[in-house]
Structures are given as structure tokens and as C-alpha cells.
């Protein structure tokens, strides 16, 4: 989780540097770290989606009321490429819009090559 926290701190500072100079220079580094740690899930998702490069997206059918959407973003952070996965529950149909869904989950993941045999 330490890598995710440091990435979110970096993205938070980058956002402030671009859009909110007054707030950037009004606080200490420790205060900014606390602000980044206290970001809501939706703010964290927004930072990742706005600053990352989307690497992959998939949709999985879940059931009658909801499905799952997974997106992978990559970043250059701490001198290496890291991948961040956002998984969110989405409505199965338009009539479920605004339903009571779980908040998105954010995880650091690794990119792995999987070999698969196909018989035709």
C-alpha cells in the first residue's frame, strides 16, 4: 500500500501545481501528505484516471443488478512502471443507475504474461 500512497501523494501535488498554486504553497509537505491520505475514494479514482495512461479495460457480467468494470492504468513512479487497477461495480441496466453500489477498489497490480494453449 505504501507505493499507492506515494503515487497518490505525487498525483495530488501535480494536481495542485497545475490548478491550485495558492494551496500548493500554503501548506507543508506533511500537511499535503495528510491531505492526500484523506482523499475520498472518488477523488483518488479521479486523480488516477486523469493522470494515468489507460492500459487495459474489461467488463464482467456480475448478475441481475450489477456488473463489474476493471480498468488498468500505468504510471512511471519511483523509477519504474507501476500498474494501478480500479474495479467498480456498475449498474446492469439503466434502471439500476444511482443504485447502492460498493465503492471502487484501487490496487497496485503486476503485469504478467500468461501462455494459453488453444486446440482447434
JSON list of N, CA and C in Angstrom, two decimals, residues 10 20 27 38-39 46 57 59 63 70 73 75 80 110 114 117-118:
[
{"chain": "A", "resi": 10, "resn": "UNK", "atom": "N", "xyz": [2.00, 12.05, -4.95]},
{"chain": "A", "resi": 10, "resn": "UNK", "atom": "CA", "xyz": [2.61, 12.67, -6.14]},
{"chain": "A", "resi": 10, "resn": "UNK", "atom": "C", "xyz": [1.53, 13.24, -7.05]},
{"chain": "A", "resi": 20, "resn": "UNK", "atom": "N", "xyz": [-4.03, 24.76, -8.56]},
{"chain": "A", "resi": 20, "resn": "UNK", "atom": "CA", "xyz": [-4.27, 25.46, -7.30]},
{"chain": "A", "resi": 20, "resn": "UNK", "atom": "C", "xyz": [-2.96, 25.89, -6.64]},
{"chain": "A", "resi": 27, "resn": "UNK", "atom": "N", "xyz": [0.82, 25.14, 2.38]},
{"chain": "A", "resi": 27, "resn": "UNK", "atom": "CA", "xyz": [0.94, 24.04, 3.35]},
{"chain": "A", "resi": 27, "resn": "UNK", "atom": "C", "xyz": [2.33, 23.41, 3.29]},
{"chain": "A", "resi": 38, "resn": "UNK", "atom": "N", "xyz": [-6.17, 11.51, 3.10]},
{"chain": "A", "resi": 38, "resn": "UNK", "atom": "CA", "xyz": [-7.58, 11.68, 3.43]},
{"chain": "A", "resi": 38, "resn": "UNK", "atom": "C", "xyz": [-8.48, 11.91, 2.23]},
{"chain": "A", "resi": 39, "resn": "UNK", "atom": "N", "xyz": [-7.95, 11.76, 1.02]},
{"chain": "A", "resi": 39, "resn": "UNK", "atom": "CA", "xyz": [-8.78, 11.91, -0.16]},
{"chain": "A", "resi": 39, "resn": "UNK", "atom": "C", "xyz": [-9.87, 10.84, -0.18]},
{"chain": "A", "resi": 46, "resn": "UNK", "atom": "N", "xyz": [-10.49, 9.73, -9.50]},
{"chain": "A", "resi": 46, "resn": "UNK", "atom": "CA", "xyz": [-10.39, 10.84, -10.45]},
{"chain": "A", "resi": 46, "resn": "UNK", "atom": "C", "xyz": [-8.93, 11.22, -10.72]},
{"chain": "A", "resi": 57, "resn": "UNK", "atom": "N", "xyz": [-8.90, -2.39, -20.24]},
{"chain": "A", "resi": 57, "resn": "UNK", "atom": "CA", "xyz": [-10.23, -2.26, -19.66]},
{"chain": "A", "resi": 57, "resn": "UNK", "atom": "C", "xyz": [-11.01, -3.53, -19.97]},
{"chain": "A", "resi": 59, "resn": "UNK", "atom": "N", "xyz": [-14.87, -5.74, -18.94]},
{"chain": "A", "resi": 59, "resn": "UNK", "atom": "CA", "xyz": [-16.20, -5.70, -18.37]},
{"chain": "A", "resi": 59, "resn": "UNK", "atom": "C", "xyz": [-16.60, -7.13, -18.06]},
{"chain": "A", "resi": 63, "resn": "UNK", "atom": "N", "xyz": [-24.39, -10.04, -12.42]},
{"chain": "A", "resi": 63, "resn": "UNK", "atom": "CA", "xyz": [-25.67, -10.60, -12.04]},
{"chain": "A", "resi": 63, "resn": "UNK", "atom": "C", "xyz": [-26.82, -9.74, -12.50]},
{"chain": "A", "resi": 70, "resn": "UNK", "atom": "N", "xyz": [-13.35, -3.16, -14.88]},
{"chain": "A", "resi": 70, "resn": "UNK", "atom": "CA", "xyz": [-11.98, -3.08, -14.39]},
{"chain": "A", "resi": 70, "resn": "UNK", "atom": "C", "xyz": [-11.16, -2.29, -15.39]},
{"chain": "A", "resi": 73, "resn": "UNK", "atom": "N", "xyz": [-4.39, 1.30, -15.26]},
{"chain": "A", "resi": 73, "resn": "UNK", "atom": "CA", "xyz": [-3.64, 2.49, -15.66]},
{"chain": "A", "resi": 73, "resn": "UNK", "atom": "C", "xyz": [-2.18, 2.27, -15.32]},
{"chain": "A", "resi": 75, "resn": "UNK", "atom": "N", "xyz": [1.74, 4.06, -14.70]},
{"chain": "A", "resi": 75, "resn": "UNK", "atom": "CA", "xyz": [2.44, 5.26, -14.29]},
{"chain": "A", "resi": 75, "resn": "UNK", "atom": "C", "xyz": [3.93, 4.95, -14.22]},
{"chain": "A", "resi": 80, "resn": "UNK", "atom": "N", "xyz": [10.23, 3.26, -11.91]},
{"chain": "A", "resi": 80, "resn": "UNK", "atom": "CA", "xyz": [9.74, 2.04, -12.56]},
{"chain": "A", "resi": 80, "resn": "UNK", "atom": "C", "xyz": [8.30, 2.25, -13.01]},
{"chain": "A", "resi": 110, "resn": "UNK", "atom": "N", "xyz": [0.55, -6.28, -10.88]},
{"chain": "A", "resi": 110, "resn": "UNK", "atom": "CA", "xyz": [1.68, -6.54, -11.76]},
{"chain": "A", "resi": 110, "resn": "UNK", "atom": "C", "xyz": [1.18, -7.00, -13.12]},
{"chain": "A", "resi": 114, "resn": "UNK", "atom": "N", "xyz": [0.71, -14.52, -19.67]},
{"chain": "A", "resi": 114, "resn": "UNK", "atom": "CA", "xyz": [0.09, -15.82, -19.47]},
{"chain": "A", "resi": 114, "resn": "UNK", "atom": "C", "xyz": [0.07, -16.55, -20.80]},
{"chain": "A", "resi": 117, "resn": "UNK", "atom": "N", "xyz": [-2.88, -22.46, -24.23]},
{"chain": "A", "resi": 117, "resn": "UNK", "atom": "CA", "xyz": [-2.96, -23.39, -25.34]},
{"chain": "A", "resi": 117, "resn": "UNK", "atom": "C", "xyz": [-4.39, -23.42, -25.86]},
{"chain": "A", "resi": 118, "resn": "UNK", "atom": "N", "xyz": [-4.53, -23.37, -27.18]},
{"chain": "A", "resi": 118, "resn": "UNK", "atom": "CA", "xyz": [-5.85, -23.45, -27.82]},
{"chain": "A", "resi": 118, "resn": "UNK", "atom": "C", "xyz": [-5.81, -24.61, -28.79]}
]
